[in-house]
Coordinates of C-alpha atoms and ligand atoms in Angstrom, one line a residue:
X15 CA 18.6 -1.0 1.6
X16 CA 16.6 2.2 1.9
X17 CA 17.1 3.8 5.3
X18 CA 15.0 6.6 6.5
X19 CA 16.2 8.0 9.8
X20 CA 14.4 10.5 12.0
X21 CA 13.2 12.7 9.1
X22 CA 11.3 15.9 9.8
X23 CA 9.8 18.3 7.3
X24 CA 8.3 21.7 8.0
X25 CA 6.3 23.8 5.5
X26 CA 6.8 27.2 7.2
X27 CA 5.8 26.6 10.8
X28 CA 3.7 23.5 10.0
X29 CA 5.3 20.2 10.7
X30 CA 4.2 17.8 7.9
X31 CA 6.5 14.9 8.8
X32 CA 7.7 14.4 12.4
X33 CA 10.7 12.3 13.3
X34 CA 9.9 9.4 11.0
X35 CA 12.1 6.3 10.6
X36 CA 11.8 3.1 8.6
X37 CA 13.9 0.7 6.5
X38 CA 13.1 -1.2 3.3
X39 CA 15.3 -4.1 2.4
X40 CA 15.9 -5.5 -1.1
X41 CA 12.9 -7.5 -2.2
X42 CA 10.6 -6.0 0.4
X43 CA 7.3 -4.3 -0.4
X44 CA 6.5 -1.6 2.1
X45 CA 3.3 0.4 2.5
X46 CA 3.2 4.0 3.8
X47 CA -0.4 4.5 5.0
X48 CA -2.4 7.3 6.6
X49 CA -5.4 9.4 6.2
X50 CA -5.5 12.3 3.8
X51 CA -2.8 14.9 4.7
X52 CA -0.9 12.5 7.0
X53 CA 2.4 13.2 5.2
X54 CA 2.8 10.4 2.7
X55 CA 3.5 12.4 -0.4
X56 CA 5.8 14.7 1.5
X57 CA 7.8 11.6 2.6
X58 CA 7.9 10.3 -0.9
X59 CA 9.2 13.6 -2.2
X60 CA 12.0 13.6 0.4
X61 CA 13.0 10.0 -0.6
X62 CA 13.0 11.0 -4.3
X63 CA 15.3 13.9 -3.5
X64 CA 12.7 16.5 -4.6
X65 CA 12.4 18.1 -1.1
X66 CA 15.0 18.4 1.5
X67 CA 14.4 17.2 5.1
X68 CA 14.8 19.8 7.8
X69 CA 16.2 17.0 10.1
X70 CA 17.2 13.4 9.7
X71 CA 18.7 11.5 6.8
X72 CA 17.8 9.2 3.9
X73 CA 20.2 6.8 2.3
X74 CA 19.9 4.2 -0.5
X75 CA 22.5 1.4 -0.2
X76 CA 24.5 3.6 2.2
X77 CA 24.5 6.7 -0.1
X78 CA 22.6 9.9 0.4
X79 CA 19.9 10.5 -2.2
X80 CA 21.3 12.8 -4.9
X81 CA 21.8 12.8 -8.7
X82 CA 24.1 9.8 -8.5
X83 CA 21.4 7.5 -7.2
X84 CA 18.2 9.0 -8.7
X85 CA 18.6 6.8 -11.8
X86 CA 18.0 3.9 -9.5
X87 CA 14.7 5.2 -8.4
X88 CA 11.5 4.9 -10.3
X89 CA 8.3 6.6 -9.3
X90 CA 4.6 6.9 -10.0
X91 CA 3.2 10.1 -8.6
X92 CA -0.4 10.8 -7.7
X93 CA -0.5 13.6 -10.3
X94 CA 0.2 12.5 -13.8
X95 CA 3.6 13.5 -15.1
X96 CA 3.6 12.4 -18.7
X97 CA 4.4 14.5 -21.7
X98 CA 1.0 14.1 -23.2
X99 CA 1.8 15.4 -26.7
X100 CA 4.4 12.7 -27.2
X101 CA 3.6 9.2 -28.4
X102 CA 4.1 6.3 -26.0
X103 CA 7.2 5.3 -27.8
X104 CA 8.8 8.8 -27.8
X105 CA 7.9 9.2 -24.1
X106 CA 9.7 5.9 -23.4
X107 CA 12.8 7.0 -25.5
X108 CA 12.9 10.3 -23.7
X109 CA 12.5 8.9 -20.2
X110 CA 14.7 5.8 -20.7
X111 CA 17.5 8.0 -22.1
X112 CA 17.3 10.2 -18.9
X113 CA 17.7 6.9 -16.9
X114 CA 20.9 6.1 -18.8
X115 CA 19.5 3.3 -21.1
X116 CA 20.3 3.0 -24.8
X117 CA 17.7 3.1 -27.6
X118 CA 17.8 -0.7 -28.3
X119 CA 17.4 -1.5 -24.6
X120 CA 14.5 0.9 -24.2
X121 CA 12.5 -0.4 -27.2
X122 CA 13.0 -4.0 -26.2
X123 CA 11.8 -3.4 -22.6
X124 CA 9.0 -1.2 -23.8
X125 CA 7.6 -3.9 -26.2
X126 CA 7.8 -6.5 -23.3
X127 CA 6.0 -4.2 -20.9
X128 CA 3.3 -3.0 -23.4
X129 CA 2.5 -6.6 -24.1
X130 CA 2.3 -7.6 -20.4
X131 CA 0.0 -4.6 -19.8
X132 CA -2.0 -5.5 -22.9
X133 CA -1.6 -2.0 -24.5
X134 CA 0.8 -2.9 -27.4
X135 CA -1.6 -1.2 -29.9
X136 CA -1.0 2.2 -28.3
X137 CA 2.8 2.3 -28.9
X138 CA 2.5 4.9 -31.6
X139 CA -0.5 6.8 -30.2
X140 CA -0.2 10.2 -28.5
X141 CA -0.6 9.9 -24.7
X142 CA -3.3 12.5 -24.6
X143 CA -5.5 10.3 -26.8
X144 CA -5.4 7.4 -24.2
X145 CA -8.0 6.8 -21.5
X146 CA -7.1 7.7 -17.9
X147 CA -6.5 4.1 -16.9
X148 CA -4.3 3.5 -19.9
X149 CA -2.3 6.7 -19.2
X150 CA -1.8 5.3 -15.7
X151 CA -0.5 2.0 -17.2
X152 CA 1.9 4.0 -19.4
X153 CA 3.1 6.0 -16.4
X154 CA 3.7 2.8 -14.5
X155 CA 5.6 1.4 -17.5
X156 CA 7.8 4.5 -17.5
X157 CA 8.5 4.1 -13.8
X158 CA 9.7 0.6 -14.2
X159 CA 11.4 0.8 -17.6
X160 CA 14.9 0.5 -16.2
X161 CA 13.9 -2.0 -13.4
X162 CA 14.7 0.5 -10.7
X163 CA 16.4 -0.6 -7.4
X164 CA 13.8 1.4 -5.5
X165 CA 10.2 1.9 -6.8
X166 CA 7.9 4.5 -5.2
X167 CA 4.3 4.3 -6.0
X168 CA 1.9 7.0 -4.7
X169 CA -1.6 5.5 -4.9
X170 CA -0.8 3.2 -7.8
X171 CA -4.3 1.6 -7.9
X172 CA -6.5 4.7 -7.9
X173 CA -8.8 4.7 -10.9
X174 CA -7.9 1.2 -12.0
X175 CA -10.5 -1.5 -12.6
X176 CA -10.0 -4.8 -10.7
X177 CA -8.6 -6.6 -13.7
X178 CA -5.9 -3.9 -14.1
X179 CA -5.2 -3.8 -10.3
X180 CA -4.2 -7.5 -10.8
X181 CA -1.9 -6.7 -13.7
X182 CA -0.2 -4.0 -11.6
X183 CA 0.1 -6.3 -8.5
X184 CA 1.7 -9.1 -10.6
X185 CA 4.3 -6.7 -12.0
X186 CA 5.1 -5.3 -8.6
X187 CA 5.5 -8.8 -7.1
X188 CA 7.9 -9.7 -10.0
X189 CA 10.0 -6.6 -9.4
X190 CA 10.2 -7.4 -5.7
X191 CA 11.2 -11.0 -6.5
X192 CA 14.1 -9.7 -8.6
X193 CA 15.3 -7.7 -5.6
X194 CA 13.8 -4.2 -6.1
X195 CA 12.6 -2.3 -3.0
X196 CA 9.1 -1.1 -3.3
X197 CA 7.3 1.5 -1.3
X198 CA 3.7 2.4 -2.0
X199 CA 0.8 4.3 -0.5
X200 CA -2.8 3.2 -0.7
X201 CA -6.1 3.9 1.0
X202 CA -7.3 0.4 0.2
X203 CA -6.2 -1.8 3.0
X204 CA -7.3 -5.0 1.2
X205 CA -4.6 -4.2 -1.5
X206 CA -2.0 -3.6 1.2
X207 CA -2.8 -6.9 3.0
X208 CA -2.7 -9.0 -0.1
X209 CA 0.9 -8.3 -1.1
X210 CA 2.8 -6.4 1.5
X211 CA 4.4 -7.5 4.7
X212 CA 5.6 -4.3 6.3
X213 CA 3.8 -1.0 7.0
X214 CA 3.9 2.3 8.7
X215 CA 0.7 4.2 9.5
X216 CA 1.2 7.9 9.7
X217 CA -1.0 10.4 11.5
X218 CA -0.2 14.1 11.4
X219 CA 3.3 13.2 10.2
X220 CA 4.0 10.7 13.0
X221 CA 4.1 6.9 12.9
X222 CA 1.3 5.5 15.0
X223 CA 1.9 1.9 14.0
X224 CA 4.9 0.3 12.3
X225 CA 6.3 -3.1 11.6
X226 CA 5.3 -6.4 10.0
X227 CA 1.6 -6.9 9.5
X228 CA 1.7 -10.3 11.2
X229 CA 3.2 -8.8 14.4
X230 CA 0.8 -5.9 14.3
X231 CA -2.2 -8.3 14.1
X232 CA -0.8 -10.5 16.9
X233 CA -0.3 -7.4 19.1
X234 CA -3.7 -6.1 18.4
X235 CA -5.1 -9.3 19.8
X236 CA -8.8 -8.6 19.0
X237 CA -10.5 -11.1 16.7
X238 CA -13.8 -11.7 15.0
X239 CA -16.0 -14.8 15.1
X240 CA -18.6 -15.3 12.4
X241 CA -21.6 -17.5 13.5
X242 CA -24.6 -18.7 11.5
X243 CA -27.5 -20.3 13.4
X244 CA -30.0 -19.9 16.2
X245 CA -28.1 -17.8 18.7
X246 CA -29.2 -14.9 20.9
X247 CA -27.4 -11.6 20.6
X248 CA -27.9 -10.6 24.2
X249 CA -26.6 -14.0 25.5
X250 CA -23.5 -13.6 23.3
X251 CA -22.9 -10.1 24.7
X252 CA -23.0 -11.5 28.3
X253 CA -20.0 -13.8 27.6
X254 CA -16.8 -12.4 29.2
X255 CA -14.5 -10.9 26.7
X256 CA -17.1 -10.4 24.0
X257 CA -16.8 -6.7 22.9
X258 CA -19.7 -6.4 20.4
X259 CA -22.1 -8.5 18.4
X260 CA -23.1 -7.2 15.0
X261 CA -26.1 -8.7 13.2
X262 CA -25.5 -9.1 9.5
X263 CA -27.9 -10.3 6.8
X264 CA -27.6 -14.0 7.6
X265 CA -25.0 -14.2 10.4
X266 CA -23.5 -12.6 13.5
X267 CA -20.1 -11.1 13.7
X268 CA -18.8 -11.4 17.3
X269 CA -15.9 -9.1 18.3
X270 CA -13.8 -10.6 21.0
X271 CA -10.9 -9.1 23.0
X272 CA -8.4 -12.0 22.6
X273 CA -7.9 -15.5 21.4
X274 CA -8.7 -16.9 24.9
X275 CA -12.4 -15.9 24.4
X276 CA -12.9 -18.2 21.4
X277 CA -13.5 -21.2 23.7
X278 CA -16.1 -19.4 25.8
X279 CA -18.0 -18.5 22.7
X280 CA -17.6 -22.1 21.4
X281 CA -18.9 -23.5 24.7
X282 CA -22.0 -21.3 24.3
X283 CA -22.5 -22.4 20.7
X284 CA -22.4 -26.1 21.7
X285 CA -25.6 -25.5 23.7
X286 CA -27.4 -24.2 20.6
X287 CA -29.1 -25.8 17.6
X288 CA -28.8 -25.3 13.9
X289 CA -25.3 -23.9 13.9
X290 CA -24.0 -24.0 10.3
X291 CA -21.0 -21.7 10.7
X292 CA -18.4 -20.9 13.3
X293 CA -15.4 -19.1 11.8
X294 CA -12.6 -17.2 13.6
X295 CA -10.7 -14.5 11.8
X296 CA -7.9 -12.1 12.8
X297 CA -8.9 -8.5 12.7
X298 CA -8.5 -7.0 9.2
X299 CA -5.9 -4.3 8.6
X300 CA -8.7 -1.9 7.8
X301 CA -10.2 -2.5 11.3
X302 CA -6.8 -2.0 12.9
X303 CA -6.2 1.2 10.9
X304 CA -9.6 2.7 11.8
X305 CA -9.2 1.8 15.5
X306 CA -5.6 3.0 15.9
X307 CA -6.1 6.2 13.9
X308 CA -9.3 6.8 15.9
X309 CA -7.5 6.2 19.2
X310 CA -4.6 8.5 18.2
X311 CA -7.1 11.3 17.3
X312 CA -8.8 11.0 20.7
X313 CA -5.5 11.5 22.5
Ligands
ATP154 P1 -3.2 12.5 0.7 O1 -3.5 11.1 1.1 O2 -4.4 13.4 0.8 O3 -2.5 12.6 -0.6 P2 -0.7 12.8 2.1 O4 -0.6 11.9 3.3 O5 0.1 12.5 0.9 O6 -2.2 13.1 1.8 P3 0.9 15.3 2.1 O7 0.5 15.7 0.8 O8 2.3 14.9 2.4 O9 -0.2 14.3 2.7 O10 0.6 16.6 3.1 C1 0.9 16.6 4.5 C2 0.5 17.9 5.1 O11 1.4 18.9 4.6 C3 -0.9 18.3 4.7 O12 -1.5 19.0 5.9 C4 -0.7 19.3 3.6 O13 -1.8 20.3 3.6 C5 0.6 20.0 4.0 N1 1.3 20.4 2.7 C6 1.7 19.6 1.7 N2 2.4 20.3 0.7 C7 2.5 21.5 1.2 C8 3.1 22.7 0.7 N3 3.7 22.8 -0.4 N4 3.0 23.8 1.5 C9 2.4 23.8 2.7 N5 1.8 22.7 3.2 C10 1.8 21.6 2.5

């Protein structure tokens, strides 16, 4: 298990991470979220052992992070860190050897991964000759070449097309099924919601929300109802517990303060004609993110 306990990091007088704690268990996929400058990369660097915390502690399976455990950590950083003059194969041999693998193991795993990422033809090409997206695939392959216990992915999907996002997600899910712990950051909440159960949202280095997405959504309480048909926006707004009504191209989105309000809106709908849609949805993670970060800024 990865245990991050009360970590704080200063750059000079500036506090970039403030008393942050969370845990990631084997097989869990965990998202570290936050606006630009919230402290995500700084947190990743502390977990990777590249920066020291000023306070607090980080342990992986009970051991502090040092050279004895860094072989078990794979990472994909936001900035590219490949040796671009090398071929893909030589980069893998170099990186895999650093991670304690032998040549045979490295080449077997590389061939498997190149095939899964549909880039086998680039094995003997220099990295600098590859497109940005393909370089990102190679960097991801390097990060997982030794099936790390802990995988850290800083913005893994940036610059990828939707097809390649799916390839990355599939691989991440497989690693988690085999027991790896995965932490990633992303500004795309729809990616987070699709395959991750637990999150922290950081603001100015502090956690403003943390826990399982299902609990966060339950506690948030607000929901949305989508209605198609002949309804009146002002009448809807007069129903107790309706917070807002947004007219969309061919439907209304009714924002309600809690589940109890659904039946009041439904009672109103029953008095109307031509209703072809009445659909209730929990608030999206994006909505919760915007609302909570907004609230915290106002404090
Ligand atoms: P982004 O989403 O933009 O990548 P982030 O959440 O990863 O942002 P960090 O890169 O961790 O944020 O930065 C957190 C804060 O610390 C920012 O205000 C940043 O300006 C500051 N910071 C980061 N690195 C340094 C440094 N080496 N020296 C001084 N301040 C720094």
